[in-house]
Short mmCIF file of C-alpha atoms in Angstrom, two decimals:
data_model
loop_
_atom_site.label_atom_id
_atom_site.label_comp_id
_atom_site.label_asym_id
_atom_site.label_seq_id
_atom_site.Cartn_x
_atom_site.Cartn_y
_atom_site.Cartn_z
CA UNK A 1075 28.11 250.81 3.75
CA UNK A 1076 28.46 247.48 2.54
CA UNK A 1077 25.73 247.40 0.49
CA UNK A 1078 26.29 251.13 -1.16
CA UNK A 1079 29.97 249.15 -2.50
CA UNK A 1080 28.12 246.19 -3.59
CA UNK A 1081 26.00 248.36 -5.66
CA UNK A 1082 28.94 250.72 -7.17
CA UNK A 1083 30.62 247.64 -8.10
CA UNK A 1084 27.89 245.97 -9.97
CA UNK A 1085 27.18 249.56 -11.41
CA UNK A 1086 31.16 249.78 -12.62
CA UNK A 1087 30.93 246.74 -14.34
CA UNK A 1088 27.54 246.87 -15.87
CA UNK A 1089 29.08 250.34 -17.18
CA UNK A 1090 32.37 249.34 -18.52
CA UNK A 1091 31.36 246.31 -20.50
CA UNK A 1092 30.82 246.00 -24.45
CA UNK A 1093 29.10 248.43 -26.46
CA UNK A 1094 26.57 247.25 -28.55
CA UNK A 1095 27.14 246.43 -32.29
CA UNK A 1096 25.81 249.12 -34.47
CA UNK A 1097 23.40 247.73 -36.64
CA UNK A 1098 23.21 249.18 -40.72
CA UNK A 1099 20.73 252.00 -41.51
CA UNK A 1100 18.20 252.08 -44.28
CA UNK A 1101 19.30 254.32 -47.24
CA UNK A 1102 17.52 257.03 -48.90
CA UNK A 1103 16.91 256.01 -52.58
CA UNK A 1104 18.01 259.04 -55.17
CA UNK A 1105 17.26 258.11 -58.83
CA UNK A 1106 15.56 256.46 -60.75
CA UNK A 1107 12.83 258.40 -59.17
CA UNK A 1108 9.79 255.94 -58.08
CA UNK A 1109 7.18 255.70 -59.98
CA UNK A 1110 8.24 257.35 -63.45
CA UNK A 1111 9.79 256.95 -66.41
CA UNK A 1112 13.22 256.20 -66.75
CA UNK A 1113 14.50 259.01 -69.52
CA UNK A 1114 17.82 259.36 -68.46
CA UNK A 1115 19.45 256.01 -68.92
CA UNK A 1116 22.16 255.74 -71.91
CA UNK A 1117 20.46 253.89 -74.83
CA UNK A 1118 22.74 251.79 -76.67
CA UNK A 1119 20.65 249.78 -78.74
CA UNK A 1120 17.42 249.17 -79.62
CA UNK A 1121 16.63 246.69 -77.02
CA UNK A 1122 19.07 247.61 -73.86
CA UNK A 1123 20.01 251.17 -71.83
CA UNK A 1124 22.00 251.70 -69.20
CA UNK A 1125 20.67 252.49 -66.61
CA UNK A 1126 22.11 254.63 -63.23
CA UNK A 1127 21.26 253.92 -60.02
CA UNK A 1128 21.76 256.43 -57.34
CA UNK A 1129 21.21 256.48 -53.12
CA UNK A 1130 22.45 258.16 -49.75
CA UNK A 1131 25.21 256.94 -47.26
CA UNK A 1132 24.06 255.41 -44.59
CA UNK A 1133 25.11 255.08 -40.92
CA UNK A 1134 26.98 252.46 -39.47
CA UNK A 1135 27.14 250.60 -43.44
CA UNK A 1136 30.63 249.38 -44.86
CA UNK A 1137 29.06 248.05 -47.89
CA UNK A 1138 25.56 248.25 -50.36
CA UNK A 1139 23.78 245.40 -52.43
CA UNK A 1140 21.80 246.34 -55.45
CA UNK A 1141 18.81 244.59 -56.43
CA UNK A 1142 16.83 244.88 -59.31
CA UNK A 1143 14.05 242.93 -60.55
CA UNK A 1144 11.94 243.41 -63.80
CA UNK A 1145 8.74 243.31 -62.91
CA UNK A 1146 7.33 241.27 -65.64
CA UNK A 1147 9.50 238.18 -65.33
CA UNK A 1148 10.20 238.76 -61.53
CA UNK A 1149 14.04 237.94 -62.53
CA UNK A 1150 16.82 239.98 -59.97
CA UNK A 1151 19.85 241.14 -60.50
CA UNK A 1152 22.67 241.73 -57.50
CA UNK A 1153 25.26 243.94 -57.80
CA UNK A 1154 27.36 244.65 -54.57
CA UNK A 1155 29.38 248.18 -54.21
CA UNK A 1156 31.03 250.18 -51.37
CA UNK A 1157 29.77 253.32 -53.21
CA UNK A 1158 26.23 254.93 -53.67
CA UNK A 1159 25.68 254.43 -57.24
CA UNK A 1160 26.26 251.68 -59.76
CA UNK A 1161 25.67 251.88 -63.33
CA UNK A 1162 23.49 248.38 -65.00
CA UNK A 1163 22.81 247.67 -68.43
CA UNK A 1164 18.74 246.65 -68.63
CA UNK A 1165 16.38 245.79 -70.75
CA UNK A 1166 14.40 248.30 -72.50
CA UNK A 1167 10.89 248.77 -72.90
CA UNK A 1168 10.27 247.20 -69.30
CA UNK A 1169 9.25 248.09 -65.50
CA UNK A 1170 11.33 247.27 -62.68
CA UNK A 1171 11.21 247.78 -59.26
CA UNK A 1172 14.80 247.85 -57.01
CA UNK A 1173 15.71 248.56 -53.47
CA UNK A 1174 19.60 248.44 -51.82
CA UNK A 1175 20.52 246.77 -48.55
CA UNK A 1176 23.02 248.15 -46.33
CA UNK A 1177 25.63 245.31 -44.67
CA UNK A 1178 27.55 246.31 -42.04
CA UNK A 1179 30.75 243.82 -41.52
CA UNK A 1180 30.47 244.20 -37.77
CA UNK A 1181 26.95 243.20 -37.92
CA UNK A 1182 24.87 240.13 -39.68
CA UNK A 1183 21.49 242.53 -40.06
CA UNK A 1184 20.90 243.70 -43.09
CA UNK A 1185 19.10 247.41 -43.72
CA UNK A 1186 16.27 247.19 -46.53
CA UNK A 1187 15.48 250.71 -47.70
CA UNK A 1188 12.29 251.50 -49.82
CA UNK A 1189 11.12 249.75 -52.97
CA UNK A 1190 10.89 251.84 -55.73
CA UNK A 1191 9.34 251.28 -59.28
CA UNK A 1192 10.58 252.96 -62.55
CA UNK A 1193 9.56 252.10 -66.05
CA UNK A 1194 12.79 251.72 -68.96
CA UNK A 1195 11.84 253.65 -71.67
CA UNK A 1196 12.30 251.80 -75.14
CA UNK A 1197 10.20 252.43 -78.47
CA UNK A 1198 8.38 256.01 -78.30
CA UNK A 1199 5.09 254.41 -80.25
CA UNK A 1200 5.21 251.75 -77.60
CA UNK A 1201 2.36 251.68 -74.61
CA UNK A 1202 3.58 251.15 -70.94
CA UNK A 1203 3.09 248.46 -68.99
CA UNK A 1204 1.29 249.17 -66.11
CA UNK A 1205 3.49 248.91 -62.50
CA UNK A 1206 2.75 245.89 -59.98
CA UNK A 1207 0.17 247.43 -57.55
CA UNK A 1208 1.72 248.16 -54.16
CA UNK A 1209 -0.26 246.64 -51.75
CA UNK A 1210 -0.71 248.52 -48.65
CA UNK A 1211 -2.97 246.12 -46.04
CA UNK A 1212 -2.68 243.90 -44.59
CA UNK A 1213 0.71 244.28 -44.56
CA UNK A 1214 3.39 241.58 -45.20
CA UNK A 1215 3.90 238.97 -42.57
CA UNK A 1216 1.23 240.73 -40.08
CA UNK A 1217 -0.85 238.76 -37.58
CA UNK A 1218 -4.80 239.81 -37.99
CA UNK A 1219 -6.88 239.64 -35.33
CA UNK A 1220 -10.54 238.71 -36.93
CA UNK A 1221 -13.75 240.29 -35.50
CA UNK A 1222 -17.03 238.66 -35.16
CA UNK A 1223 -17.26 238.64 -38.71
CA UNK A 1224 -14.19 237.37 -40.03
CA UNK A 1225 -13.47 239.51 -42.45
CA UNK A 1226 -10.41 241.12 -43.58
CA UNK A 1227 -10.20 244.18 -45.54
CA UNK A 1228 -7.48 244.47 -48.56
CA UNK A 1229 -6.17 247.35 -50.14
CA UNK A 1230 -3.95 248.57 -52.99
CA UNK A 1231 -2.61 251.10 -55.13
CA UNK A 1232 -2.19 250.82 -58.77
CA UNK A 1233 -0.13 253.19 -61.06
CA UNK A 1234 0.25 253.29 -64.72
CA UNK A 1235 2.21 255.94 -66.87
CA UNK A 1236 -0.21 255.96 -69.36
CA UNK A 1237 -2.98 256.26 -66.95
CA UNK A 1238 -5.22 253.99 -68.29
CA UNK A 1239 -5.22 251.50 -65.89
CA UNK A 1240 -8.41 249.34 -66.60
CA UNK A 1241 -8.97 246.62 -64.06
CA UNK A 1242 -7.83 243.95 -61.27
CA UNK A 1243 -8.09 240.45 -60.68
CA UNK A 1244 -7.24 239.55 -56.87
CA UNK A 1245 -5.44 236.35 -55.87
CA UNK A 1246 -5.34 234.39 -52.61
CA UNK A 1247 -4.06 230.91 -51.10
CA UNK A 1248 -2.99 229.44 -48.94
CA UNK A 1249 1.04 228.57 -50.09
CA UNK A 1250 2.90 231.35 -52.38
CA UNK A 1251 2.23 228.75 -55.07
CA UNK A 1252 -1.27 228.00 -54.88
CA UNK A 1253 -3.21 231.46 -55.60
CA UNK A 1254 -6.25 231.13 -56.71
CA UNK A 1255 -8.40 233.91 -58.21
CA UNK A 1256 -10.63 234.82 -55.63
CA UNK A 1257 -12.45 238.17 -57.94
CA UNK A 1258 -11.66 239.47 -61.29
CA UNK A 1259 -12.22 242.65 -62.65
CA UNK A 1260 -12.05 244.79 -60.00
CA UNK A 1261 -12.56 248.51 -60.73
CA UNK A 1262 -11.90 249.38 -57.38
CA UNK A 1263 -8.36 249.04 -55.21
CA UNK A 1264 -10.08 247.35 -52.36
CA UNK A 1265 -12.54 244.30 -51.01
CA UNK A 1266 -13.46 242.72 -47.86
CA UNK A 1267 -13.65 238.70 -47.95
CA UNK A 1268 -14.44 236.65 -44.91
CA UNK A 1269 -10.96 234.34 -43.70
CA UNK A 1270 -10.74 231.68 -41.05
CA UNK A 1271 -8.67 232.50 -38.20
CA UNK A 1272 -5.72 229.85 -37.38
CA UNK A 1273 -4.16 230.03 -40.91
CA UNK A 1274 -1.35 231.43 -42.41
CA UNK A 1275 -2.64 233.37 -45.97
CA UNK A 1276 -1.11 234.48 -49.33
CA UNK A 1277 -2.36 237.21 -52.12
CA UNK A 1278 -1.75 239.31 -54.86
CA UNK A 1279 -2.91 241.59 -56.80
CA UNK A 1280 -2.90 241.48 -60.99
CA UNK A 1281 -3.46 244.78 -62.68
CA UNK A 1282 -4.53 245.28 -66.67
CA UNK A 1283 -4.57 248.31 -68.63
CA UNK A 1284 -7.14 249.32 -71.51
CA UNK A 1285 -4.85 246.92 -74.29
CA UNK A 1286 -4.38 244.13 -71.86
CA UNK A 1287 -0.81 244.77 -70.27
CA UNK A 1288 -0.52 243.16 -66.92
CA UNK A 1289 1.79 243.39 -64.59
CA UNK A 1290 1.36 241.27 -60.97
CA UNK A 1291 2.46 242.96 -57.34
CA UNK A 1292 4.26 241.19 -55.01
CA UNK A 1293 3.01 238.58 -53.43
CA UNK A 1294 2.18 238.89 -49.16
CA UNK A 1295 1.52 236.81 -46.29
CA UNK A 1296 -0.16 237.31 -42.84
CA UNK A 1297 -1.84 235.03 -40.52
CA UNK A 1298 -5.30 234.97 -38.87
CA UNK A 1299 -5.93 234.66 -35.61
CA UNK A 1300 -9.45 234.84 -32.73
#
């Protein structure tokens, strides 16, 4: 009997303490759809547009951040809102990837939703620039176990409005800041290269169009191990 009271006790209190924090939800993105041009944006001169950015509520979120980066220059722009769209004023003629994080007060994660690419249309005669690749494997911050023969297969996706996508060079190091170019002129959006195991690795992946546009992905770690 004792023992049955010991038990409802511990199961009381196990039952009536805190509730865990809700954490933030990833949000859906809406427009600019990925991928594509951006035709909708306001032009108001010859070199900027503005440019609408739309995305879903999410659960358990009191608050979004906006971030935008061109993709050529890799500079971001923040822009923090308690409502699901916010209105920027970009640089035309460019492509630019963005993404929102959802921030919960109650919280200290932060919700990352998708990455999405869109290209900012500018002069009509003008040729696009072709979108970072998005690199699929390995993916980012992944441990690898190697095989016998310590190789490690890559792979990529490359898009380009124009569709005339042409060729990649393929970068790895050791440090974010030490790529070197392992093979040029791919034609293909993957290769196998042998790795040590025990180290942490870097790459990326630069892609060219027919009249020598580039545009460079991301750049992702993972580390190697027996």
């Amino acid at each position: 009997m004792k023992v049955n009271l010991f038990l409802l006790m511990i199961f009381i209190l196990w039952s009536c303490g805190q509730d865990p924090i809700p954490v933030p939800e990833a949000s859906n993105l809406i427009a600019p759809a990925n991928l594509n041009e951006c035709n909708t944006a306001t032009i108001l001169n010859e070199l900027e547009s503005q440019v609408k950015f739309e995305w879903e509520d999410a659960l358990n979120t009191d608050s979004y951040e906006l971030i935008i980066e061109n993709s050529l220059d890799n500079i971001k722009l923040s822009k923090k809102t308690s409502l699901l769209t916010e209105s920027v004023i970009l640089a035309s003629g460019k492509p630019y990837l963005w993404y929102v994080n959802s921030i919960s007060l109650l919280s200290t994660e932060v919700a990352k939703s998708q990455v999405w690419q869109f290209y900012l249309e500018g002069n009509s005669e003008e040729t696009y620039f072709p979108f970072p690749a998005v690199l699929r494997e390995p993916k980012n911050e992944s441990i690898l176990a190697l095989d016998a023969s310590g190789t490690v297969a890559f792979q990529w996706e490359g898009h380009d409005l124009d569709q005339d996508i042409d060729r990649f060079d393929f970068y790895i190091g050791r440090t974010n800041v030490d790529l070197v170019k392992e093979i040029e002129g791919l034609k293909v959006e993957e290769i196998t290269i042998n790795l040590q195991p025990g180290n942490i690795y870097f790459w990326q992946v630069v892609t060219f169009d027919k009249v020598n546009n580039a545009s460079k992905s991301q750049i992702y770690s993972f580390q190697t191990v027996e």
